[in-house]
CSV table of C-alpha atoms in Angstrom, one decimal:
chain,number,residue,atom,x,y,z
G,1135,UNK,CA,-16.8,67.6,-70.9
G,1136,UNK,CA,-17.8,70.9,-69.3
G,1137,UNK,CA,-16.1,71.9,-66.0
G,1138,UNK,CA,-16.6,75.0,-63.9
G,1139,UNK,CA,-13.8,77.5,-64.4
G,1140,UNK,CA,-12.5,77.0,-60.8
G,1141,UNK,CA,-12.4,73.3,-61.2
G,1142,UNK,CA,-10.7,73.6,-64.6
G,1143,UNK,CA,-7.9,75.9,-63.5
G,1144,UNK,CA,-7.3,73.9,-60.2
G,1145,UNK,CA,-7.1,70.6,-62.0
G,1146,UNK,CA,-4.9,72.0,-64.7
G,1147,UNK,CA,-2.4,73.3,-62.2
G,1148,UNK,CA,-2.6,70.1,-60.1
G,1149,UNK,CA,-1.5,68.0,-63.1
G,1150,UNK,CA,1.0,70.6,-64.5
G,1151,UNK,CA,4.5,69.6,-65.1
G,1152,UNK,CA,7.5,70.6,-63.0
G,1153,UNK,CA,8.6,73.1,-65.7
G,1154,UNK,CA,5.5,75.3,-65.3
G,1155,UNK,CA,6.3,75.8,-61.6
G,1156,UNK,CA,9.3,77.0,-59.7
G,1157,UNK,CA,11.5,74.1,-58.5
G,1158,UNK,CA,11.1,74.8,-54.8
G,1159,UNK,CA,7.3,75.1,-55.0
G,1160,UNK,CA,7.2,71.9,-57.0
G,1161,UNK,CA,9.3,70.1,-54.5
G,1162,UNK,CA,7.1,71.1,-51.6
G,1163,UNK,CA,4.0,70.1,-53.5
G,1164,UNK,CA,5.3,66.7,-54.4
G,1165,UNK,CA,6.7,66.2,-50.8
G,1166,UNK,CA,3.3,66.9,-49.3
G,1167,UNK,CA,1.6,64.4,-51.7
G,1168,UNK,CA,4.3,61.8,-50.8
G,1169,UNK,CA,3.8,62.5,-47.1
G,1170,UNK,CA,0.1,61.9,-47.3
G,1171,UNK,CA,0.6,58.7,-49.2
G,1172,UNK,CA,3.1,57.3,-46.8
G,1173,UNK,CA,1.1,58.3,-43.7
G,1174,UNK,CA,-2.1,56.8,-45.0
G,1175,UNK,CA,-0.3,53.6,-46.1
G,1176,UNK,CA,1.3,53.2,-42.6
G,1177,UNK,CA,-2.0,53.9,-40.9
G,1178,UNK,CA,-3.8,51.3,-43.0
G,1179,UNK,CA,-1.2,48.7,-42.2
G,1180,UNK,CA,-1.0,49.4,-38.5
G,1181,UNK,CA,-4.8,49.5,-38.0
G,1182,UNK,CA,-5.3,46.3,-39.9
G,1183,UNK,CA,-2.6,44.5,-37.8
G,1184,UNK,CA,-4.1,45.9,-34.5
G,1185,UNK,CA,-7.5,44.7,-35.6
G,1186,UNK,CA,-6.1,41.2,-36.3
G,1187,UNK,CA,-4.4,41.1,-32.9
G,1188,UNK,CA,-7.6,42.2,-31.2
G,1189,UNK,CA,-9.5,39.5,-33.1
G,1190,UNK,CA,-7.0,36.9,-31.9
G,1191,UNK,CA,-7.4,38.0,-28.3
G,1192,UNK,CA,-11.2,37.9,-28.7
G,1193,UNK,CA,-11.0,34.4,-30.1
G,1194,UNK,CA,-8.5,33.0,-27.6
G,1195,UNK,CA,-9.6,34.6,-24.4
G,1196,UNK,CA,-13.3,35.0,-24.9
G,1197,UNK,CA,-13.5,31.6,-26.4
G,1198,UNK,CA,-12.9,30.2,-22.9
G,1199,UNK,CA,-14.5,32.9,-20.6
G,1200,UNK,CA,-18.3,32.9,-20.4
G,1201,UNK,CA,-19.8,35.8,-22.4
G,1202,UNK,CA,-22.7,36.3,-20.0
G,1203,UNK,CA,-23.5,34.3,-16.9
G,1204,UNK,CA,-26.8,34.6,-15.0
G,1205,UNK,CA,-25.6,33.5,-11.6
G,1206,UNK,CA,-28.8,32.6,-9.8
G,1207,UNK,CA,-32.6,32.3,-10.2
G,1208,UNK,CA,-34.2,35.7,-9.9
G,1209,UNK,CA,-36.5,35.9,-7.0
G,1210,UNK,CA,-40.2,36.8,-7.4
G,1211,UNK,CA,-40.8,40.6,-7.0
G,1212,UNK,CA,-44.0,41.5,-5.1
G,1213,UNK,CA,-45.5,44.7,-3.8
G,1214,UNK,CA,-48.0,45.5,-1.1
G,1215,UNK,CA,-51.3,46.6,-2.8
G,1216,UNK,CA,-52.3,50.2,-2.2
G,1217,UNK,CA,-55.8,51.5,-1.6
G,1218,UNK,CA,-57.3,53.8,-4.2
G,1219,UNK,CA,-60.5,55.8,-3.5
G,1220,UNK,CA,-62.4,58.5,-5.2
G,1221,UNK,CA,-62.2,60.6,-2.1
G,1222,UNK,CA,-58.6,61.3,-1.2
G,1223,UNK,CA,-59.6,62.5,2.3
G,1224,UNK,CA,-60.8,59.0,3.3
G,1225,UNK,CA,-58.0,57.1,4.9
G,1226,UNK,CA,-60.2,54.3,6.0
G,1227,UNK,CA,-63.6,53.2,4.8
G,1228,UNK,CA,-66.3,53.5,7.5
G,1229,UNK,CA,-68.8,50.6,7.5
G,1230,UNK,CA,-72.3,51.0,9.0
G,1231,UNK,CA,-74.1,47.9,10.3
G,1232,UNK,CA,-77.8,48.1,9.4
G,1233,UNK,CA,-79.0,46.1,12.4
G,1234,UNK,CA,-77.1,47.9,15.2
G,1235,UNK,CA,-76.5,51.2,13.3
G,1236,UNK,CA,-73.1,51.2,15.1
G,1237,UNK,CA,-70.2,52.9,13.4
G,1238,UNK,CA,-67.4,50.5,13.7
G,1239,UNK,CA,-64.7,52.9,12.5
G,1240,UNK,CA,-65.1,56.6,11.7
G,1241,UNK,CA,-62.2,58.8,10.6
G,1242,UNK,CA,-61.9,62.2,12.3
G,1243,UNK,CA,-61.9,64.0,9.0
G,1244,UNK,CA,-65.4,62.8,8.1
G,1245,UNK,CA,-67.3,63.3,11.4
G,1246,UNK,CA,-69.2,66.2,9.9
G,1247,UNK,CA,-70.2,64.1,6.9
G,1248,UNK,CA,-73.3,61.8,6.8
G,1249,UNK,CA,-72.6,58.2,7.5
G,1250,UNK,CA,-71.8,56.0,4.5
G,1251,UNK,CA,-74.0,52.9,4.0
G,1252,UNK,CA,-72.7,49.4,3.5
G,1253,UNK,CA,-73.8,49.4,-0.1
G,1254,UNK,CA,-71.8,52.6,-0.8
G,1255,UNK,CA,-68.9,51.3,1.1
G,1256,UNK,CA,-68.7,48.2,-1.2
G,1257,UNK,CA,-67.8,50.5,-4.0
G,1258,UNK,CA,-64.7,51.8,-2.1
G,1259,UNK,CA,-62.9,48.5,-2.3
G,1260,UNK,CA,-59.1,48.2,-2.1
G,1261,UNK,CA,-57.6,48.0,-5.6
G,1262,UNK,CA,-54.0,46.7,-5.8
G,1263,UNK,CA,-51.9,48.7,-8.2
G,1264,UNK,CA,-48.9,46.8,-9.4
G,1265,UNK,CA,-46.6,48.3,-12.0
G,1266,UNK,CA,-45.5,46.2,-15.0
G,1267,UNK,CA,-41.9,46.1,-13.6
G,1268,UNK,CA,-43.2,44.5,-10.3
G,1269,UNK,CA,-44.4,41.4,-12.1
G,1270,UNK,CA,-42.6,38.2,-11.3
G,1271,UNK,CA,-39.3,37.8,-13.1
G,1272,UNK,CA,-38.4,34.9,-15.3
G,1273,UNK,CA,-36.6,31.9,-13.9
G,1274,UNK,CA,-33.4,30.5,-15.3
G,1275,UNK,CA,-35.2,27.6,-16.9
G,1276,UNK,CA,-37.6,30.0,-18.6
G,1277,UNK,CA,-34.7,32.2,-19.8
G,1278,UNK,CA,-32.9,29.2,-21.3
G,1279,UNK,CA,-36.0,28.5,-23.4
G,1280,UNK,CA,-36.6,32.1,-24.5
G,1281,UNK,CA,-35.0,33.2,-27.7
G,1282,UNK,CA,-32.9,36.4,-27.2
G,1283,UNK,CA,-31.5,38.5,-30.0
G,1284,UNK,CA,-27.7,38.1,-30.2
G,1285,UNK,CA,-27.7,34.8,-28.2
G,1286,UNK,CA,-26.9,31.7,-30.2
G,1287,UNK,CA,-27.1,29.1,-27.4
G,1288,UNK,CA,-27.4,28.7,-23.6
G,1289,UNK,CA,-26.6,25.9,-21.2
G,1290,UNK,CA,-26.6,25.1,-17.5
G,1291,UNK,CA,-23.2,26.0,-16.1
G,1292,UNK,CA,-21.3,26.0,-12.8
G,1293,UNK,CA,-17.9,27.4,-12.0
G,1294,UNK,CA,-15.8,27.0,-8.9
G,1295,UNK,CA,-12.2,27.5,-7.8
G,1296,UNK,CA,-10.2,24.4,-7.0
G,1297,UNK,CA,-6.7,23.1,-6.4
G,1298,UNK,CA,-5.5,20.3,-8.7
G,1299,UNK,CA,-2.6,18.1,-7.6
G,1300,UNK,CA,-0.5,15.8,-9.8
G,1301,UNK,CA,2.4,13.6,-8.9
G,1302,UNK,CA,4.8,16.5,-9.4
G,1303,UNK,CA,3.0,19.8,-8.8
G,1304,UNK,CA,0.1,21.7,-7.3
G,1305,UNK,CA,-1.9,24.4,-9.1
G,1306,UNK,CA,-5.0,26.6,-8.6
G,1307,UNK,CA,-7.5,26.3,-11.4
G,1308,UNK,CA,-11.1,27.2,-12.3
G,1309,UNK,CA,-13.3,24.2,-12.8
G,1310,UNK,CA,-16.0,24.8,-15.4
G,1311,UNK,CA,-19.0,22.4,-15.2
G,1312,UNK,CA,-20.4,22.2,-18.7
G,1313,UNK,CA,-22.8,20.3,-20.9
G,1314,UNK,CA,-20.5,18.5,-23.4
G,1315,UNK,CA,-23.0,18.6,-26.3
G,1316,UNK,CA,-23.4,22.4,-26.2
G,1317,UNK,CA,-19.7,23.0,-25.8
G,1318,UNK,CA,-19.0,20.8,-28.8
G,1319,UNK,CA,-21.3,22.8,-31.0
G,1320,UNK,CA,-20.9,26.4,-29.8
G,1321,UNK,CA,-17.4,27.0,-28.5
G,1322,UNK,CA,-14.0,27.5,-30.2
G,1323,UNK,CA,-12.3,25.3,-27.6
G,1324,UNK,CA,-13.9,22.3,-29.3
G,1325,UNK,CA,-12.1,23.3,-32.5
G,1326,UNK,CA,-8.7,23.5,-30.8
G,1327,UNK,CA,-8.6,20.1,-29.2
G,1328,UNK,CA,-5.2,18.4,-29.4
G,1329,UNK,CA,-6.4,15.2,-27.8
G,1330,UNK,CA,-9.8,13.9,-27.0
G,1331,UNK,CA,-13.1,15.7,-27.4
G,1332,UNK,CA,-15.9,17.0,-25.2
G,1333,UNK,CA,-18.1,14.0,-25.7
G,1334,UNK,CA,-15.6,12.1,-23.5
G,1335,UNK,CA,-16.9,14.0,-20.5
G,1336,UNK,CA,-19.4,11.3,-19.6
G,1337,UNK,CA,-21.6,11.8,-16.6
G,1338,UNK,CA,-20.3,9.9,-13.5
G,1339,UNK,CA,-16.8,9.2,-15.0
G,1340,UNK,CA,-15.3,12.3,-13.3
G,1341,UNK,CA,-13.2,12.9,-16.4
G,1342,UNK,CA,-11.6,16.3,-17.2
G,1343,UNK,CA,-10.2,18.3,-20.2
G,1344,UNK,CA,-7.3,20.6,-19.4
G,1345,UNK,CA,-5.2,23.1,-21.4
G,1346,UNK,CA,-1.9,22.2,-22.9
G,1347,UNK,CA,-0.1,24.8,-20.7
G,1348,UNK,CA,-1.6,23.3,-17.5
G,1349,UNK,CA,-0.7,19.8,-18.7
G,1350,UNK,CA,2.9,20.9,-19.1
G,1351,UNK,CA,3.0,22.5,-15.6
G,1352,UNK,CA,1.5,19.4,-14.0
G,1353,UNK,CA,3.6,17.0,-16.1
G,1354,UNK,CA,0.3,15.2,-16.9
G,1355,UNK,CA,-0.9,13.4,-20.0
G,1356,UNK,CA,-4.2,11.9,-21.3
G,1357,UNK,CA,-5.1,9.0,-19.1
G,1358,UNK,CA,-3.3,10.3,-15.9
G,1359,UNK,CA,-5.3,10.9,-12.8
G,1360,UNK,CA,-5.4,14.1,-10.8
G,1361,UNK,CA,-6.7,15.0,-7.4
G,1362,UNK,CA,-9.1,18.0,-7.4
G,1363,UNK,CA,-9.8,19.7,-4.1
G,1364,UNK,CA,-12.6,22.3,-3.6
G,1365,UNK,CA,-12.5,24.4,-0.5
G,1366,UNK,CA,-16.0,25.8,-1.1
G,1367,UNK,CA,-17.6,22.5,-0.4
G,1368,UNK,CA,-15.6,21.5,2.7
G,1369,UNK,CA,-17.1,19.8,5.7
G,1370,UNK,CA,-16.0,19.7,9.4
G,1371,UNK,CA,-14.7,16.3,10.7
G,1372,UNK,CA,-13.0,15.3,13.9
G,1373,UNK,CA,-9.8,15.9,12.2
G,1374,UNK,CA,-10.7,19.5,11.2
G,1375,UNK,CA,-12.1,21.1,8.1
G,1376,UNK,CA,-11.8,18.8,5.1
G,1377,UNK,CA,-12.3,20.1,1.5
G,1378,UNK,CA,-14.3,18.1,-1.0
G,1379,UNK,CA,-11.9,16.2,-3.2
G,1380,UNK,CA,-12.0,13.7,-5.9
G,1381,UNK,CA,-9.7,11.8,-8.3
G,1382,UNK,CA,-10.3,12.7,-11.9
G,1383,UNK,CA,-9.0,11.3,-15.2
G,1384,UNK,CA,-7.6,13.4,-18.0
G,1385,UNK,CA,-9.5,12.6,-21.3
G,1386,UNK,CA,-8.6,15.6,-23.4
G,1387,UNK,CA,-6.1,18.4,-23.9
G,1388,UNK,CA,-6.9,21.8,-25.7
G,1389,UNK,CA,-4.6,24.5,-26.9
G,1390,UNK,CA,-6.1,28.0,-27.4
G,1391,UNK,CA,-2.8,29.8,-27.1
G,1392,UNK,CA,-4.2,32.2,-24.5
G,1393,UNK,CA,-3.4,33.1,-20.9
G,1394,UNK,CA,-6.4,31.1,-19.8
G,1395,UNK,CA,-5.0,27.7,-20.9
G,1396,UNK,CA,-3.3,27.0,-17.6
G,1397,UNK,CA,-6.2,28.2,-15.5
G,1398,UNK,CA,-9.3,26.3,-16.8
G,1399,UNK,CA,-10.4,22.7,-16.4
G,1400,UNK,CA,-13.6,21.4,-17.9
G,1401,UNK,CA,-15.8,18.7,-16.2
G,1402,UNK,CA,-19.3,17.4,-16.8
G,1403,UNK,CA,-21.8,19.6,-15.0
G,1404,UNK,CA,-23.3,16.7,-13.0
G,1405,UNK,CA,-19.9,15.7,-11.8
G,1406,UNK,CA,-19.1,19.2,-10.6
G,1407,UNK,CA,-22.4,19.3,-8.7
G,1408,UNK,CA,-21.5,16.1,-6.9
G,1409,UNK,CA,-18.0,17.5,-6.2
G,1410,UNK,CA,-19.7,20.6,-4.7
G,1411,UNK,CA,-22.0,18.3,-2.6
G,1412,UNK,CA,-25.0,19.7,-4.5
G,1413,UNK,CA,-26.3,16.8,-6.6
G,1414,UNK,CA,-29.6,18.7,-7.4
G,1415,UNK,CA,-27.7,21.6,-8.9
G,1416,UNK,CA,-29.3,24.3,-6.8
G,1417,UNK,CA,-26.2,26.5,-7.2
G,1418,UNK,CA,-25.7,26.2,-10.9
G,1419,UNK,CA,-26.2,29.2,-13.3
G,1420,UNK,CA,-27.0,29.8,-16.9
G,1421,UNK,CA,-24.3,30.5,-19.5
G,1422,UNK,CA,-25.2,32.5,-22.7
G,1423,UNK,CA,-23.2,32.2,-25.9
G,1424,UNK,CA,-23.3,35.4,-28.0
G,1425,UNK,CA,-22.6,35.7,-31.7
G,1426,UNK,CA,-20.5,38.7,-31.0
G,1427,UNK,CA,-19.1,39.0,-27.4
G,1428,UNK,CA,-18.5,42.8,-27.9
G,1429,UNK,CA,-22.3,43.3,-28.2
G,1430,UNK,CA,-22.9,42.1,-24.7
G,1431,UNK,CA,-24.5,45.4,-23.6
G,1432,UNK,CA,-27.5,45.0,-25.8
G,1433,UNK,CA,-28.2,41.5,-24.4
G,1434,UNK,CA,-27.8,42.7,-20.8
G,1435,UNK,CA,-30.2,45.6,-21.4
G,1436,UNK,CA,-32.7,43.1,-22.9
G,1437,UNK,CA,-32.4,40.8,-19.9
G,1438,UNK,CA,-32.8,43.6,-17.3
G,1439,UNK,CA,-35.5,45.7,-19.1
G,1440,UNK,CA,-37.6,43.1,-20.7
G,1441,UNK,CA,-37.1,39.9,-18.8
G,1442,UNK,CA,-36.8,41.4,-15.3
G,1443,UNK,CA,-33.4,39.9,-14.5
G,1444,UNK,CA,-31.6,41.8,-11.7
G,1445,UNK,CA,-28.3,43.4,-12.7
G,1446,UNK,CA,-26.6,41.9,-9.6
G,1447,UNK,CA,-27.4,38.4,-11.0
G,1448,UNK,CA,-25.6,39.0,-14.4
G,1449,UNK,CA,-21.9,38.6,-14.9
G,1450,UNK,CA,-20.2,39.4,-18.2
G,1451,UNK,CA,-16.7,38.8,-19.6
G,1452,UNK,CA,-15.9,42.5,-19.0
G,1453,UNK,CA,-15.6,41.8,-15.2
G,1454,UNK,CA,-12.7,39.5,-15.9
G,1455,UNK,CA,-11.0,40.5,-19.1
G,1456,UNK,CA,-12.2,44.1,-19.5
G,1457,UNK,CA,-8.8,45.7,-18.6
G,1458,UNK,CA,-7.0,43.6,-21.2
G,1459,UNK,CA,-9.2,44.7,-24.1
G,1460,UNK,CA,-9.3,48.3,-22.8
G,1461,UNK,CA,-5.4,48.3,-23.0
G,1462,UNK,CA,-5.5,46.9,-26.5
G,1463,UNK,CA,-8.1,49.5,-27.6
G,1464,UNK,CA,-6.1,52.3,-26.0
G,1465,UNK,CA,-3.0,51.2,-27.8
G,1466,UNK,CA,-4.7,51.0,-31.1
G,1467,UNK,CA,-6.2,54.5,-30.6
G,1468,UNK,CA,-2.9,56.0,-29.7
G,1469,UNK,CA,-1.2,54.4,-32.7
G,1470,UNK,CA,-4.0,55.7,-35.0
G,1471,UNK,CA,-3.6,59.2,-33.5
G,1472,UNK,CA,0.1,59.3,-33.9
G,1473,UNK,CA,-0.1,58.3,-37.6
G,1474,UNK,CA,-2.9,60.8,-38.2
G,1475,UNK,CA,-0.6,63.5,-36.9
G,1476,UNK,CA,1.9,62.4,-39.5
G,1477,UNK,CA,-0.8,62.7,-42.2
G,1478,UNK,CA,-1.7,66.2,-40.8
G,1479,UNK,CA,1.9,67.3,-41.0
G,1480,UNK,CA,2.1,66.2,-44.6
G,1481,UNK,CA,-1.3,67.8,-45.4
G,1482,UNK,CA,-0.3,71.2,-43.9
G,1483,UNK,CA,2.8,71.2,-46.2
G,1484,UNK,CA,0.2,72.1,-48.7
G,1485,UNK,CA,-0.2,75.4,-46.9
G,1486,UNK,CA,3.5,76.3,-47.7
G,1487,UNK,CA,3.2,75.3,-51.3
G,1488,UNK,CA,-0.1,77.2,-51.9
G,1489,UNK,CA,1.1,80.3,-50.1
G,1490,UNK,CA,4.1,80.4,-52.4
G,1491,UNK,CA,1.9,79.9,-55.4
G,1492,UNK,CA,-0.4,82.7,-54.4
G,1493,UNK,CA,2.6,85.0,-54.0
G,1494,UNK,CA,4.0,83.9,-57.4
G,1495,UNK,CA,0.7,84.2,-59.3
G,1496,UNK,CA,-0.6,87.5,-57.9
G,1497,UNK,CA,-0.5,89.0,-61.4
G,1498,UNK,CA,-2.5,86.2,-62.9
G,1499,UNK,CA,-5.1,86.3,-60.1
G,1500,UNK,CA,-5.4,90.1,-60.6
G,1501,UNK,CA,-6.0,89.6,-64.4
G,1502,UNK,CA,-8.7,87.1,-63.8
G,1503,UNK,CA,-10.4,89.4,-61.3
G,1504,UNK,CA,-10.3,92.3,-63.8
G,1505,UNK,CA,-12.0,90.0,-66.3
G,1506,UNK,CA,-14.9,89.4,-63.9
G,1507,UNK,CA,-13.9,86.5,-61.8
G,1508,UNK,CA,-15.5,86.7,-58.3
G,1509,UNK,CA,-13.4,86.4,-55.1
G,1510,UNK,CA,-15.3,83.3,-54.2
G,1511,UNK,CA,-14.3,81.6,-57.4
G,1512,UNK,CA,-10.6,82.5,-56.8
G,1513,UNK,CA,-10.9,80.9,-53.3
G,1514,UNK,CA,-12.5,77.7,-54.8
G,1515,UNK,CA,-9.5,77.4,-57.2
G,1516,UNK,CA,-7.0,77.0,-54.4
G,1517,UNK,CA,-9.3,74.9,-52.2
G,1518,UNK,CA,-9.8,72.5,-55.1
G,1519,UNK,CA,-6.1,72.5,-55.8
G,1520,UNK,CA,-5.4,71.3,-52.2
G,1521,UNK,CA,-8.2,68.7,-52.6
G,1522,UNK,CA,-6.7,67.4,-55.8
G,1523,UNK,CA,-3.3,67.0,-54.2
G,1524,UNK,CA,-5.0,65.2,-51.3
G,1525,UNK,CA,-6.8,62.9,-53.7
G,1526,UNK,CA,-3.4,62.0,-55.4
G,1527,UNK,CA,-1.7,61.3,-52.0
G,1528,UNK,CA,-4.7,59.4,-50.5
G,1529,UNK,CA,-5.2,57.4,-53.7
G,1530,UNK,CA,-1.5,56.3,-53.8
G,1531,UNK,CA,-1.5,55.6,-50.0
G,1532,UNK,CA,-4.7,53.6,-50.2
G,1533,UNK,CA,-3.5,51.4,-53.0
G,1534,UNK,CA,-0.1,50.8,-51.4
G,1535,UNK,CA,-1.6,50.2,-47.9
G,1536,UNK,CA,-4.1,47.6,-49.1
G,1537,UNK,CA,-1.5,45.8,-51.3
G,1538,UNK,CA,1.2,45.7,-48.6
G,1539,UNK,CA,-1.4,44.6,-45.9
G,1540,UNK,CA,-2.6,41.7,-48.0
G,1541,UNK,CA,1.0,40.6,-48.7
G,1542,UNK,CA,2.4,41.5,-45.3
G,1543,UNK,CA,3.3,38.0,-44.2
G,1544,UNK,CA,4.9,37.2,-47.6
G,1545,UNK,CA,7.0,40.4,-47.2
G,1546,UNK,CA,8.1,39.4,-43.7
G,1547,UNK,CA,9.1,36.0,-45.0
G,1548,UNK,CA,11.0,37.6,-47.8
G,1549,UNK,CA,13.1,39.8,-45.5
G,1550,UNK,CA,13.7,36.8,-43.2
G,1551,UNK,CA,11.6,37.9,-40.1
G,1552,UNK,CA,8.4,35.9,-40.1
G,1553,UNK,CA,6.0,36.4,-37.2
G,1554,UNK,CA,3.7,33.5,-36.1
G,1555,UNK,CA,1.2,35.3,-33.9
G,1556,UNK,CA,-2.0,33.8,-35.2
G,1557,UNK,CA,-3.8,31.0,-33.3
G,1558,UNK,CA,-2.9,28.5,-36.0
G,1559,UNK,CA,0.6,29.7,-36.4
G,1560,UNK,CA,0.0,31.0,-39.9
G,1561,UNK,CA,1.7,34.3,-39.4
G,1562,UNK,CA,0.8,37.8,-38.4
G,1563,UNK,CA,-3.0,38.2,-38.0
G,1564,UNK,CA,-4.4,40.8,-40.3
G,1565,UNK,CA,-8.0,42.0,-40.5
G,1566,UNK,CA,-8.9,44.9,-42.8
G,1567,UNK,CA,-12.1,46.8,-42.2
G,1568,UNK,CA,-13.4,48.5,-45.4
G,1569,UNK,CA,-15.5,51.1,-43.5
G,1570,UNK,CA,-12.5,52.0,-41.2
G,1571,UNK,CA,-10.1,52.3,-44.2
G,1572,UNK,CA,-12.7,54.5,-46.1
G,1573,UNK,CA,-13.1,56.7,-43.0
G,1574,UNK,CA,-9.3,57.2,-42.7
G,1575,UNK,CA,-9.0,58.1,-46.4
G,1576,UNK,CA,-11.9,60.6,-46.1
G,1577,UNK,CA,-10.3,62.1,-43.0
G,1578,UNK,CA,-7.0,62.6,-44.9
G,1579,UNK,CA,-8.9,64.4,-47.7
G,1580,UNK,CA,-10.6,66.6,-45.1
G,1581,UNK,CA,-7.2,67.6,-43.6
G,1582,UNK,CA,-6.0,68.6,-47.1
G,1583,UNK,CA,-9.1,70.8,-47.7
G,1584,UNK,CA,-8.7,72.5,-44.3
G,1585,UNK,CA,-5.0,73.1,-45.0
G,1586,UNK,CA,-6.0,74.9,-48.3
G,1587,UNK,CA,-8.4,77.3,-46.7
G,1588,UNK,CA,-5.8,79.9,-45.5
G,1589,UNK,CA,-4.0,80.2,-48.8
G,1590,UNK,CA,-7.3,80.4,-50.6
G,1591,UNK,CA,-8.5,83.2,-48.4
G,1592,UNK,CA,-5.2,85.0,-49.0
G,1593,UNK,CA,-5.7,84.7,-52.7
G,1594,UNK,CA,-9.3,86.0,-52.5
G,1595,UNK,CA,-8.1,89.2,-50.7
G,1596,UNK,CA,-5.6,90.2,-53.4
G,1597,UNK,CA,-6.4,93.7,-54.8
G,1598,UNK,CA,-6.0,93.8,-58.6
G,1599,UNK,CA,-4.8,97.4,-58.6
G,1600,UNK,CA,-1.9,96.8,-56.2
G,1601,UNK,CA,-1.0,93.5,-57.8
G,1602,UNK,CA,-0.8,94.9,-61.3
G,1603,UNK,CA,1.4,97.8,-60.2
G,1604,UNK,CA,4.2,95.4,-59.5
G,1605,UNK,CA,4.0,93.8,-62.9
């Protein structure tokens, strides 16, 4: 197969044996390749594990918290119509009565103009100009029936803060009023039920589903009764202000393994409305379920720009759990940066190896130049040499990283330190992103090419006459 001369020489030197190079140059060259491989392997493992942990947080926390909540019915937007006229100097239209010929209202700016007849004045009617954005916004009921890209389901929803009391303890919780059928079909909580199911939240039964962590703190089990007190629906009595309260029965226990397990209690939406002394549900909102909670901004933009929903009426999961995911993302970025610096250090070891090669091979470079090789071709030889070393290191690191990542839990079991951090207790969560791994490998190759530029320029500037004098 035909190769360009620069590619042929660079490839021949990259695969040459140790005997054709000095031992020190060969050591630095192999050390740089090993450093790139180890750095890339470590980066693939760490990024995959961080992706898995982020996915677990997304599943556990965002499986409970509403993705998007429209808190109230948007009010109708109206504007006062404005008057349009062909003559901008007419602030008011004068009308002349044919019978009395009396000018009812004449602007000062038009006293010098002839009177306008009633027939002409009918043409200067008031025309309301209403912009498209000033049209009436959609109601919550209309939004629930309108398909939105990225939204898989919606339901009527109500949330309130309450205090729950058992025989042994008292805790503050968030009471979520839900529709059992929608929750059973579109939430991960339904797949992590230890006891009971959402269909047991029958309207009028005042039954609840609580988390396993909350059940342990309250020392409560399925079938026990709890007292729920809501201060937001309190009334004034001769004995003072009394909160709305009700005895409820535990019919189910879920375990998501998240920090929200001891803070959330599920009830039927109708029962929550009665508990809030709002049987008609005037204060309930609309909860949207997204196929990807991280793509909430596109849905919010669609709601505000297309459907006329006010931004103040929209609540997203970012308002509650945003700092947690920001901290995880920052940690992942810092770990990636640290390991990329390790790859950069290994890549720039190529500089040392190639500079020594340029110094050692000055006579050979001068001979090639005297035979007609252009300086640009000489430069390409050393750039391609660094690229081939990077390909060797990146290839080895890519293969080792993928294999070790796939077998990471087995390796941890083998060395006697298993980690059960997944939601199902299966081990360390691992999630490999092919695009992300390919980007890391290409970045490693780019660092190797950049590290080869300086030695290549130095080789290009060698003067054949001076180099051959020393031979």
